[in-house]
């Protein structure tokens, strides 16, 4: 029994006013921790709206340079690139061509916005005619040739590094990708290039709008033979552990919102830099509800991004980066 004269415990004391709440806030959202995805397409002076992601565009390189410069001024300090190539083929060869669309974009932005951190997504689904993330052996329950894909991954990492990418981000969920990239980079004078591994990437319906944006839906089957089953969490921890052992500097959990338990478990168990990807479907749902007047868009975005940080993410990849940086700097 608590005696009557016992001091009253009142957690609400710490919430009594804005000034006190500020003093005790545990999580801070800063645009310094946000990464903006950019979709790059060939051509000049193109800003093609992505219908399933209102406010997002496929940009030609000249427009991407402008966008990056603007975002940098607002406080966004990192971008990740996705490419829509001029031509696709069976082996996704534009991904590892010296003059591939992403390599060109990296060079252009590096020269105009040199302080921006440039991250290159390393995957083949945007570049292959079949839309899968690697070399396809058979189309049945699509079987990917893991080790043949690793050769292409090594090639792509080097081409991206040479173009000036600061962080290489393998997103295809091939076994051994991180080890392969680290070895290729180290052997070619790129010891300082950082690897951000999409370690726990789930086969998720939240990627739907992205596949429109990047024009990369698989032409047959789905990605469940390489991306993770959303019923599993121990498996995610095993994937993360392997990537850390193989040399990942940052591990990623993707998507973010339906997977905050995974973000939290990864951070607590391994205490390494963790990124979370607030993916296209999460973005589209907020935009749609806001458009209908059902939610307060800005407040919802701040709450979502803060919750991802609170769960344990150090970095957040988000299409809201520009809008929120504007708000945070205002
Ligand atoms: C490519 C890739 C995807 C996303 C990022 N990189 C799509 C996929 O795996 O199908 C999705 C990002 C998003 O939905 O915002 N492997």
PDB file of N, CA and C in Angstrom, residues 23-108:
ATOM      1  N   UNK A  23      11.697  21.122 -23.295  1.00  0.00           N
ATOM      2  CA  UNK A  23      12.835  20.757 -22.445  1.00  0.00           C
ATOM      3  C   UNK A  23      12.983  19.239 -22.325  1.00  0.00           C
ATOM      4  N   UNK A  24      11.859  18.543 -22.330  1.00  0.00           N
ATOM      5  CA  UNK A  24      11.900  17.097 -22.104  1.00  0.00           C
ATOM      6  C   UNK A  24      11.715  16.266 -23.361  1.00  0.00           C
ATOM      7  N   UNK A  25      11.706  16.884 -24.529  1.00  0.00           N
ATOM      8  CA  UNK A  25      11.461  16.092 -25.740  1.00  0.00           C
ATOM      9  C   UNK A  25      12.652  15.170 -25.998  1.00  0.00           C
ATOM     10  N   UNK A  26      12.365  13.923 -26.245  1.00  0.00           N
ATOM     11  CA  UNK A  26      13.430  12.922 -26.391  1.00  0.00           C
ATOM     12  C   UNK A  26      13.916  12.784 -27.820  1.00  0.00           C
ATOM     13  N   UNK A  27      13.051  13.115 -28.775  1.00  0.00           N
ATOM     14  CA  UNK A  27      13.387  12.891 -30.181  1.00  0.00           C
ATOM     15  C   UNK A  27      13.318  14.197 -30.945  1.00  0.00           C
ATOM     16  N   UNK A  28      14.327  14.465 -31.732  1.00  0.00           N
ATOM     17  CA  UNK A  28      14.346  15.681 -32.550  1.00  0.00           C
ATOM     18  C   UNK A  28      14.394  15.289 -34.009  1.00  0.00           C
ATOM     19  N   UNK A  29      13.593  15.980 -34.779  1.00  0.00           N
ATOM     20  CA  UNK A  29      13.605  15.756 -36.211  1.00  0.00           C
ATOM     21  C   UNK A  29      14.438  16.857 -36.845  1.00  0.00           C
ATOM     22  N   UNK A  30      15.426  16.477 -37.656  1.00  0.00           N
ATOM     23  CA  UNK A  30      16.247  17.482 -38.307  1.00  0.00           C
ATOM     24  C   UNK A  30      16.381  17.126 -39.783  1.00  0.00           C
ATOM     25  N   UNK A  31      16.368  18.142 -40.630  1.00  0.00           N
ATOM     26  CA  UNK A  31      16.505  17.843 -42.056  1.00  0.00           C
ATOM     27  C   UNK A  31      17.885  17.259 -42.366  1.00  0.00           C
ATOM     28  N   UNK A  32      18.828  17.392 -41.436  1.00  0.00           N
ATOM     29  CA  UNK A  32      20.159  16.812 -41.644  1.00  0.00           C
ATOM     30  C   UNK A  32      20.112  15.288 -41.719  1.00  0.00           C
ATOM     31  N   UNK A  33      19.063  14.681 -41.190  1.00  0.00           N
ATOM     32  CA  UNK A  33      18.971  13.215 -41.192  1.00  0.00           C
ATOM     33  C   UNK A  33      18.054  12.664 -42.280  1.00  0.00           C
ATOM     34  N   UNK A  34      17.599  13.558 -43.169  1.00  0.00           N
ATOM     35  CA  UNK A  34      16.672  13.107 -44.208  1.00  0.00           C
ATOM     36  C   UNK A  34      17.385  12.898 -45.541  1.00  0.00           C
ATOM     37  N   UNK A  35      16.923  11.918 -46.283  1.00  0.00           N
ATOM     38  CA  UNK A  35      17.477  11.638 -47.612  1.00  0.00           C
ATOM     39  C   UNK A  35      16.328  11.708 -48.611  1.00  0.00           C
ATOM     40  N   UNK A  36      16.492  12.537 -49.644  1.00  0.00           N
ATOM     41  CA  UNK A  36      15.433  12.703 -50.645  1.00  0.00           C
ATOM     42  C   UNK A  36      15.692  11.806 -51.856  1.00  0.00           C
ATOM     43  N   UNK A  37      14.741  10.957 -52.221  1.00  0.00           N
ATOM     44  CA  UNK A  37      14.886  10.167 -53.449  1.00  0.00           C
ATOM     45  C   UNK A  37      14.583  11.024 -54.678  1.00  0.00           C
ATOM     46  N   UNK A  38      15.394  10.874 -55.714  1.00  0.00           N
ATOM     47  CA  UNK A  38      15.159  11.588 -56.975  1.00  0.00           C
ATOM     48  C   UNK A  38      15.088  10.580 -58.119  1.00  0.00           C
ATOM     49  N   UNK A  39      14.097  10.763 -58.981  1.00  0.00           N
ATOM     50  CA  UNK A  39      13.948   9.905 -60.158  1.00  0.00           C
ATOM     51  C   UNK A  39      14.483  10.651 -61.372  1.00  0.00           C
ATOM     52  N   UNK A  40      15.459  10.053 -62.046  1.00  0.00           N
ATOM     53  CA  UNK A  40      16.118  10.735 -63.154  1.00  0.00           C
ATOM     54  C   UNK A  40      15.774  10.066 -64.476  1.00  0.00           C
ATOM     55  N   UNK A  41      15.358  10.875 -65.445  1.00  0.00           N
ATOM     56  CA  UNK A  41      15.064  10.308 -66.765  1.00  0.00           C
ATOM     57  C   UNK A  41      15.835  11.056 -67.848  1.00  0.00           C
ATOM     58  N   UNK A  42      15.988  10.453 -69.014  1.00  0.00           N
ATOM     59  CA  UNK A  42      16.734  11.115 -70.080  1.00  0.00           C
ATOM     60  C   UNK A  42      15.958  12.322 -70.613  1.00  0.00           C
ATOM     61  N   UNK A  43      16.678  13.181 -71.327  1.00  0.00           N
ATOM     62  CA  UNK A  43      16.037  14.346 -71.942  1.00  0.00           C
ATOM     63  C   UNK A  43      16.514  15.637 -71.331  1.00  0.00           C
ATOM     64  N   UNK A  44      15.862  16.706 -71.718  1.00  0.00           N
ATOM     65  CA  UNK A  44      16.244  18.036 -71.233  1.00  0.00           C
ATOM     66  C   UNK A  44      14.996  18.778 -70.803  1.00  0.00           C
ATOM     67  N   UNK A  45      15.118  19.509 -69.734  1.00  0.00           N
ATOM     68  CA  UNK A  45      14.038  20.378 -69.284  1.00  0.00           C
ATOM     69  C   UNK A  45      12.729  19.614 -69.015  1.00  0.00           C
ATOM     70  N   UNK A  46      12.871  18.416 -68.452  1.00  0.00           N
ATOM     71  CA  UNK A  46      11.669  17.611 -68.193  1.00  0.00           C
ATOM     72  C   UNK A  46      11.392  17.531 -66.688  1.00  0.00           C
ATOM     73  N   UNK A  47      10.150  17.801 -66.345  1.00  0.00           N
ATOM     74  CA  UNK A  47       9.640  17.627 -64.977  1.00  0.00           C
ATOM     75  C   UNK A  47       8.310  16.921 -65.123  1.00  0.00           C
ATOM     76  N   UNK A  48       8.363  15.606 -65.177  1.00  0.00           N
ATOM     77  CA  UNK A  48       7.164  14.844 -65.489  1.00  0.00           C
ATOM     78  C   UNK A  48       6.512  14.374 -64.191  1.00  0.00           C
ATOM     79  N   UNK A  49       5.316  14.884 -63.892  1.00  0.00           N
ATOM     80  CA  UNK A  49       4.678  14.512 -62.625  1.00  0.00           C
ATOM     81  C   UNK A  49       4.435  13.005 -62.537  1.00  0.00           C
ATOM     82  N   UNK A  50       4.596  12.450 -61.343  1.00  0.00           N
ATOM     83  CA  UNK A  50       4.327  11.026 -61.107  1.00  0.00           C
ATOM     84  C   UNK A  50       2.922  10.951 -60.512  1.00  0.00           C
ATOM     85  N   UNK A  51       1.990  10.371 -61.264  1.00  0.00           N
ATOM     86  CA  UNK A  51       0.582  10.524 -60.866  1.00  0.00           C
ATOM     87  C   UNK A  51       0.258   9.847 -59.539  1.00  0.00           C
ATOM     88  N   UNK A  52       0.928   8.738 -59.242  1.00  0.00           N
ATOM     89  CA  UNK A  52       0.625   8.044 -57.990  1.00  0.00           C
ATOM     90  C   UNK A  52       1.370   8.643 -56.788  1.00  0.00           C
ATOM     91  N   UNK A  53       2.233   9.650 -57.059  1.00  0.00           N
ATOM     92  CA  UNK A  53       2.969  10.294 -55.975  1.00  0.00           C
ATOM     93  C   UNK A  53       2.900  11.806 -56.163  1.00  0.00           C
ATOM     94  N   UNK A  54       1.751  12.411 -55.849  1.00  0.00           N
ATOM     95  CA  UNK A  54       1.576  13.843 -56.090  1.00  0.00           C
ATOM     96  C   UNK A  54       2.704  14.655 -55.451  1.00  0.00           C
ATOM     97  N   UNK A  55       3.251  15.594 -56.225  1.00  0.00           N
ATOM     98  CA  UNK A  55       4.350  16.417 -55.701  1.00  0.00           C
ATOM     99  C   UNK A  55       5.726  15.854 -56.039  1.00  0.00           C
ATOM    100  N   UNK A  56       5.765  14.640 -56.636  1.00  0.00           N
ATOM    101  CA  UNK A  56       7.050  14.049 -57.037  1.00  0.00           C
ATOM    102  C   UNK A  56       7.114  13.998 -58.565  1.00  0.00           C
ATOM    103  N   UNK A  57       8.340  14.067 -59.096  1.00  0.00           N
ATOM    104  CA  UNK A  57       8.522  14.176 -60.542  1.00  0.00           C
ATOM    105  C   UNK A  57       9.642  13.271 -61.026  1.00  0.00           C
ATOM    106  N   UNK A  58       9.527  12.853 -62.279  1.00  0.00           N
ATOM    107  CA  UNK A  58      10.703  12.314 -62.967  1.00  0.00           C
ATOM    108  C   UNK A  58      11.412  13.530 -63.552  1.00  0.00           C
ATOM    109  N   UNK A  59      12.706  13.659 -63.274  1.00  0.00           N
ATOM    110  CA  UNK A  59      13.435  14.863 -63.685  1.00  0.00           C
ATOM    111  C   UNK A  59      14.524  14.526 -64.692  1.00  0.00           C
ATOM    112  N   UNK A  60      14.676  15.397 -65.689  1.00  0.00           N
ATOM    113  CA  UNK A  60      15.868  15.262 -66.516  1.00  0.00           C
ATOM    114  C   UNK A  60      17.040  15.824 -65.707  1.00  0.00           C
ATOM    115  N   UNK A  61      18.269  15.524 -66.151  1.00  0.00           N
ATOM    116  CA  UNK A  61      19.426  15.846 -65.309  1.00  0.00           C
ATOM    117  C   UNK A  61      19.528  17.338 -64.991  1.00  0.00           C
ATOM    118  N   UNK A  62      19.262  18.197 -65.996  1.00  0.00           N
ATOM    119  CA  UNK A  62      19.338  19.647 -65.739  1.00  0.00           C
ATOM    120  C   UNK A  62      18.360  20.065 -64.640  1.00  0.00           C
ATOM    121  N   UNK A  63      17.160  19.468 -64.657  1.00  0.00           N
ATOM    122  CA  UNK A  63      16.149  19.790 -63.644  1.00  0.00           C
ATOM    123  C   UNK A  63      16.534  19.187 -62.284  1.00  0.00           C
ATOM    124  N   UNK A  64      17.157  18.028 -62.318  1.00  0.00           N
ATOM    125  CA  UNK A  64      17.599  17.391 -61.066  1.00  0.00           C
ATOM    126  C   UNK A  64      18.673  18.244 -60.381  1.00  0.00           C
ATOM    127  N   UNK A  65      19.534  18.854 -61.196  1.00  0.00           N
ATOM    128  CA  UNK A  65      20.568  19.734 -60.635  1.00  0.00           C
ATOM    129  C   UNK A  65      19.898  20.913 -59.928  1.00  0.00           C
ATOM    130  N   UNK A  66      18.897  21.484 -60.586  1.00  0.00           N
ATOM    131  CA  UNK A  66      18.163  22.616 -59.992  1.00  0.00           C
ATOM    132  C   UNK A  66      17.490  22.212 -58.684  1.00  0.00           C
ATOM    133  N   UNK A  67      16.833  21.048 -58.752  1.00  0.00           N
ATOM    134  CA  UNK A  67      16.110  20.550 -57.580  1.00  0.00           C
ATOM    135  C   UNK A  67      17.082  20.298 -56.415  1.00  0.00           C
ATOM    136  N   UNK A  68      18.224  19.693 -56.731  1.00  0.00           N
ATOM    137  CA  UNK A  68      19.201  19.381 -55.679  1.00  0.00           C
ATOM    138  C   UNK A  68      19.722  20.672 -55.042  1.00  0.00           C
ATOM    139  N   UNK A  69      19.972  21.680 -55.875  1.00  0.00           N
ATOM    140  CA  UNK A  69      20.487  22.947 -55.355  1.00  0.00           C
ATOM    141  C   UNK A  69      19.454  23.599 -54.432  1.00  0.00           C
ATOM    142  N   UNK A  70      18.208  23.559 -54.857  1.00  0.00           N
ATOM    143  CA  UNK A  70      17.127  24.144 -54.050  1.00  0.00           C
ATOM    144  C   UNK A  70      16.981  23.410 -52.723  1.00  0.00           C
ATOM    145  N   UNK A  71      16.982  22.080 -52.798  1.00  0.00           N
ATOM    146  CA  UNK A  71      16.826  21.268 -51.586  1.00  0.00           C
ATOM    147  C   UNK A  71      17.993  21.506 -50.627  1.00  0.00           C
ATOM    148  N   UNK A  72      19.180  21.625 -51.194  1.00  0.00           N
ATOM    149  CA  UNK A  72      20.351  21.851 -50.340  1.00  0.00           C
ATOM    150  C   UNK A  72      20.198  23.140 -49.537  1.00  0.00           C
ATOM    151  N   UNK A  73      19.733  24.180 -50.232  1.00  0.00           N
ATOM    152  CA  UNK A  73      19.521  25.473 -49.557  1.00  0.00           C
ATOM    153  C   UNK A  73      18.513  25.352 -48.426  1.00  0.00           C
ATOM    154  N   UNK A  74      17.535  24.477 -48.618  1.00  0.00           N
ATOM    155  CA  UNK A  74      16.500  24.309 -47.587  1.00  0.00           C
ATOM    156  C   UNK A  74      16.969  23.428 -46.428  1.00  0.00           C
ATOM    157  N   UNK A  75      18.107  22.743 -46.617  1.00  0.00           N
ATOM    158  CA  UNK A  75      18.625  21.932 -45.514  1.00  0.00           C
ATOM    159  C   UNK A  75      18.667  20.435 -45.772  1.00  0.00           C
ATOM    160  N   UNK A  76      18.211  19.996 -46.955  1.00  0.00           N
ATOM    161  CA  UNK A  76      18.340  18.568 -47.287  1.00  0.00           C
ATOM    162  C   UNK A  76      19.772  18.351 -47.763  1.00  0.00           C
ATOM    163  N   UNK A  77      20.487  17.452 -47.107  1.00  0.00           N
ATOM    164  CA  UNK A  77      21.920  17.329 -47.387  1.00  0.00           C
ATOM    165  C   UNK A  77      22.292  16.031 -48.086  1.00  0.00           C
ATOM    166  N   UNK A  78      21.285  15.214 -48.419  1.00  0.00           N
ATOM    167  CA  UNK A  78      21.586  13.947 -49.099  1.00  0.00           C
ATOM    168  C   UNK A  78      20.445  13.565 -50.034  1.00  0.00           C
ATOM    169  N   UNK A  79      20.813  13.041 -51.190  1.00  0.00           N
ATOM    170  CA  UNK A  79      19.807  12.538 -52.141  1.00  0.00           C
ATOM    171  C   UNK A  79      20.201  11.127 -52.573  1.00  0.00           C
ATOM    172  N   UNK A  80      19.183  10.334 -52.898  1.00  0.00           N
ATOM    173  CA  UNK A  80      19.440   9.005 -53.460  1.00  0.00           C
ATOM    174  C   UNK A  80      18.793   8.959 -54.840  1.00  0.00           C
ATOM    175  N   UNK A  81      19.512   8.392 -55.792  1.00  0.00           N
ATOM    176  CA  UNK A  81      19.061   8.405 -57.184  1.00  0.00           C
ATOM    177  C   UNK A  81      18.443   7.091 -57.625  1.00  0.00           C
ATOM    178  N   UNK A  82      17.373   7.226 -58.403  1.00  0.00           N
ATOM    179  CA  UNK A  82      16.810   6.094 -59.139  1.00  0.00           C
ATOM    180  C   UNK A  82      16.761   6.500 -60.598  1.00  0.00           C
ATOM    181  N   UNK A  83      17.104   5.584 -61.488  1.00  0.00           N
ATOM    182  CA  UNK A  83      17.183   5.943 -62.892  1.00  0.00           C
ATOM    183  C   UNK A  83      16.100   5.311 -63.736  1.00  0.00           C
ATOM    184  N   UNK A  84      15.612   6.078 -64.705  1.00  0.00           N
ATOM    185  CA  UNK A  84      14.752   5.514 -65.741  1.00  0.00           C
ATOM    186  C   UNK A  84      15.593   5.563 -67.011  1.00  0.00           C
ATOM    187  N   UNK A  85      16.133   4.407 -67.434  1.00  0.00           N
ATOM    188  CA  UNK A  85      17.095   4.423 -68.531  1.00  0.00           C
ATOM    189  C   UNK A  85      16.415   4.641 -69.887  1.00  0.00           C
ATOM    190  N   UNK A  86      17.218   5.042 -70.881  1.00  0.00           N
ATOM    191  CA  UNK A  86      16.688   5.221 -72.238  1.00  0.00           C
ATOM    192  C   UNK A  86      16.233   3.878 -72.790  1.00  0.00           C
ATOM    193  N   UNK A  87      17.012   2.827 -72.480  1.00  0.00           N
ATOM    194  CA  UNK A  87      16.653   1.504 -73.006  1.00  0.00           C
ATOM    195  C   UNK A  87      16.886   0.446 -71.936  1.00  0.00           C
ATOM    196  N   UNK A  88      16.017  -0.559 -71.915  1.00  0.00           N
ATOM    197  CA  UNK A  88      16.180  -1.674 -70.972  1.00  0.00           C
ATOM    198  C   UNK A  88      16.598  -2.910 -71.745  1.00  0.00           C
ATOM    199  N   UNK A  89      17.312  -3.819 -71.086  1.00  0.00           N
ATOM    200  CA  UNK A  89      17.595  -5.107 -71.728  1.00  0.00           C
ATOM    201  C   UNK A  89      17.600  -6.206 -70.672  1.00  0.00           C
ATOM    202  N   UNK A  90      17.863  -7.409 -71.124  1.00  0.00           N
ATOM    203  CA  UNK A  90      17.763  -8.575 -70.270  1.00  0.00           C
ATOM    204  C   UNK A  90      18.692  -8.530 -69.062  1.00  0.00           C
ATOM    205  N   UNK A  91      19.864  -7.891 -69.239  1.00  0.00           N
ATOM    206  CA  UNK A  91      20.855  -7.869 -68.163  1.00  0.00           C
ATOM    207  C   UNK A  91      21.015  -6.486 -67.533  1.00  0.00           C
ATOM    208  N   UNK A  92      20.118  -5.579 -67.868  1.00  0.00           N
ATOM    209  CA  UNK A  92      20.141  -4.258 -67.228  1.00  0.00           C
ATOM    210  C   UNK A  92      21.434  -3.496 -67.454  1.00  0.00           C
ATOM    211  N   UNK A  93      21.947  -3.520 -68.694  1.00  0.00           N
ATOM    212  CA  UNK A  93      23.314  -3.031 -68.884  1.00  0.00           C
ATOM    213  C   UNK A  93      23.498  -1.524 -68.669  1.00  0.00           C
ATOM    214  N   UNK A  94      22.423  -0.739 -68.760  1.00  0.00           N
ATOM    215  CA  UNK A  94      22.648   0.701 -68.516  1.00  0.00           C
ATOM    216  C   UNK A  94      23.022   0.990 -67.056  1.00  0.00           C
ATOM    217  N   UNK A  95      22.673   0.057 -66.166  1.00  0.00           N
ATOM    218  CA  UNK A  95      23.027   0.257 -64.753  1.00  0.00           C
ATOM    219  C   UNK A  95      24.534   0.358 -64.569  1.00  0.00           C
ATOM    220  N   UNK A  96      25.304  -0.387 -65.381  1.00  0.00           N
ATOM    221  CA  UNK A  96      26.765  -0.386 -65.200  1.00  0.00           C
ATOM    222  C   UNK A  96      27.504   0.193 -66.396  1.00  0.00           C
ATOM    223  N   UNK A  97      26.808   1.032 -67.178  1.00  0.00           N
ATOM    224  CA  UNK A  97      27.485   1.745 -68.269  1.00  0.00           C
ATOM    225  C   UNK A  97      28.085   3.030 -67.704  1.00  0.00           C
ATOM    226  N   UNK A  98      29.292   3.393 -68.180  1.00  0.00           N
ATOM    227  CA  UNK A  98      29.936   4.612 -67.690  1.00  0.00           C
ATOM    228  C   UNK A  98      29.062   5.843 -67.872  1.00  0.00           C
ATOM    229  N   UNK A  99      28.327   5.849 -68.998  1.00  0.00           N
ATOM    230  CA  UNK A  99      27.465   7.010 -69.255  1.00  0.00           C
ATOM    231  C   UNK A  99      25.997   6.699 -68.958  1.00  0.00           C
ATOM    232  N   UNK A 100      25.755   5.719 -68.087  1.00  0.00           N
ATOM    233  CA  UNK A 100      24.382   5.410 -67.653  1.00  0.00           C
ATOM    234  C   UNK A 100      23.754   6.648 -67.020  1.00  0.00           C
ATOM    235  N   UNK A 101      22.434   6.668 -67.004  1.00  0.00           N
ATOM    236  CA  UNK A 101      21.704   7.864 -66.578  1.00  0.00           C
ATOM    237  C   UNK A 101      22.099   8.322 -65.157  1.00  0.00           C
ATOM    238  N   UNK A 102      22.279   7.368 -64.254  1.00  0.00           N
ATOM    239  CA  UNK A 102      22.615   7.742 -62.873  1.00  0.00           C
ATOM    240  C   UNK A 102      24.043   8.270 -62.774  1.00  0.00           C
ATOM    241  N   UNK A 103      24.937   7.636 -63.514  1.00  0.00           N
ATOM    242  CA  UNK A 103      26.328   8.100 -63.475  1.00  0.00           C
ATOM    243  C   UNK A 103      26.403   9.549 -63.986  1.00  0.00           C
ATOM    244  N   UNK A 104      25.651   9.841 -65.028  1.00  0.00           N
ATOM    245  CA  UNK A 104      25.618  11.217 -65.552  1.00  0.00           C
ATOM    246  C   UNK A 104      25.038  12.180 -64.516  1.00  0.00           C
ATOM    247  N   UNK A 105      23.974  11.752 -63.866  1.00  0.00           N
ATOM    248  CA  UNK A 105      23.328  12.627 -62.869  1.00  0.00           C
ATOM    249  C   UNK A 105      24.280  12.905 -61.697  1.00  0.00           C
ATOM    250  N   UNK A 106      24.986  11.867 -61.265  1.00  0.00           N
ATOM    251  CA  UNK A 106      25.923  12.036 -60.147  1.00  0.00           C
ATOM    252  C   UNK A 106      27.001  13.058 -60.515  1.00  0.00           C
ATOM    253  N   UNK A 107      27.557  12.905 -61.716  1.00  0.00           N
ATOM    254  CA  UNK A 107      28.610  13.847 -62.134  1.00  0.00           C
ATOM    255  C   UNK A 107      28.067  15.277 -62.172  1.00  0.00           C
ATOM    256  N   UNK A 108      26.870  15.440 -62.728  1.00  0.00           N
ATOM    257  CA  UNK A 108      26.312  16.779 -62.884  1.00  0.00           C
ATOM    258  C   UNK A 108      26.039  17.424 -61.524  1.00  0.00           C
TER     259      UNK A 108
END
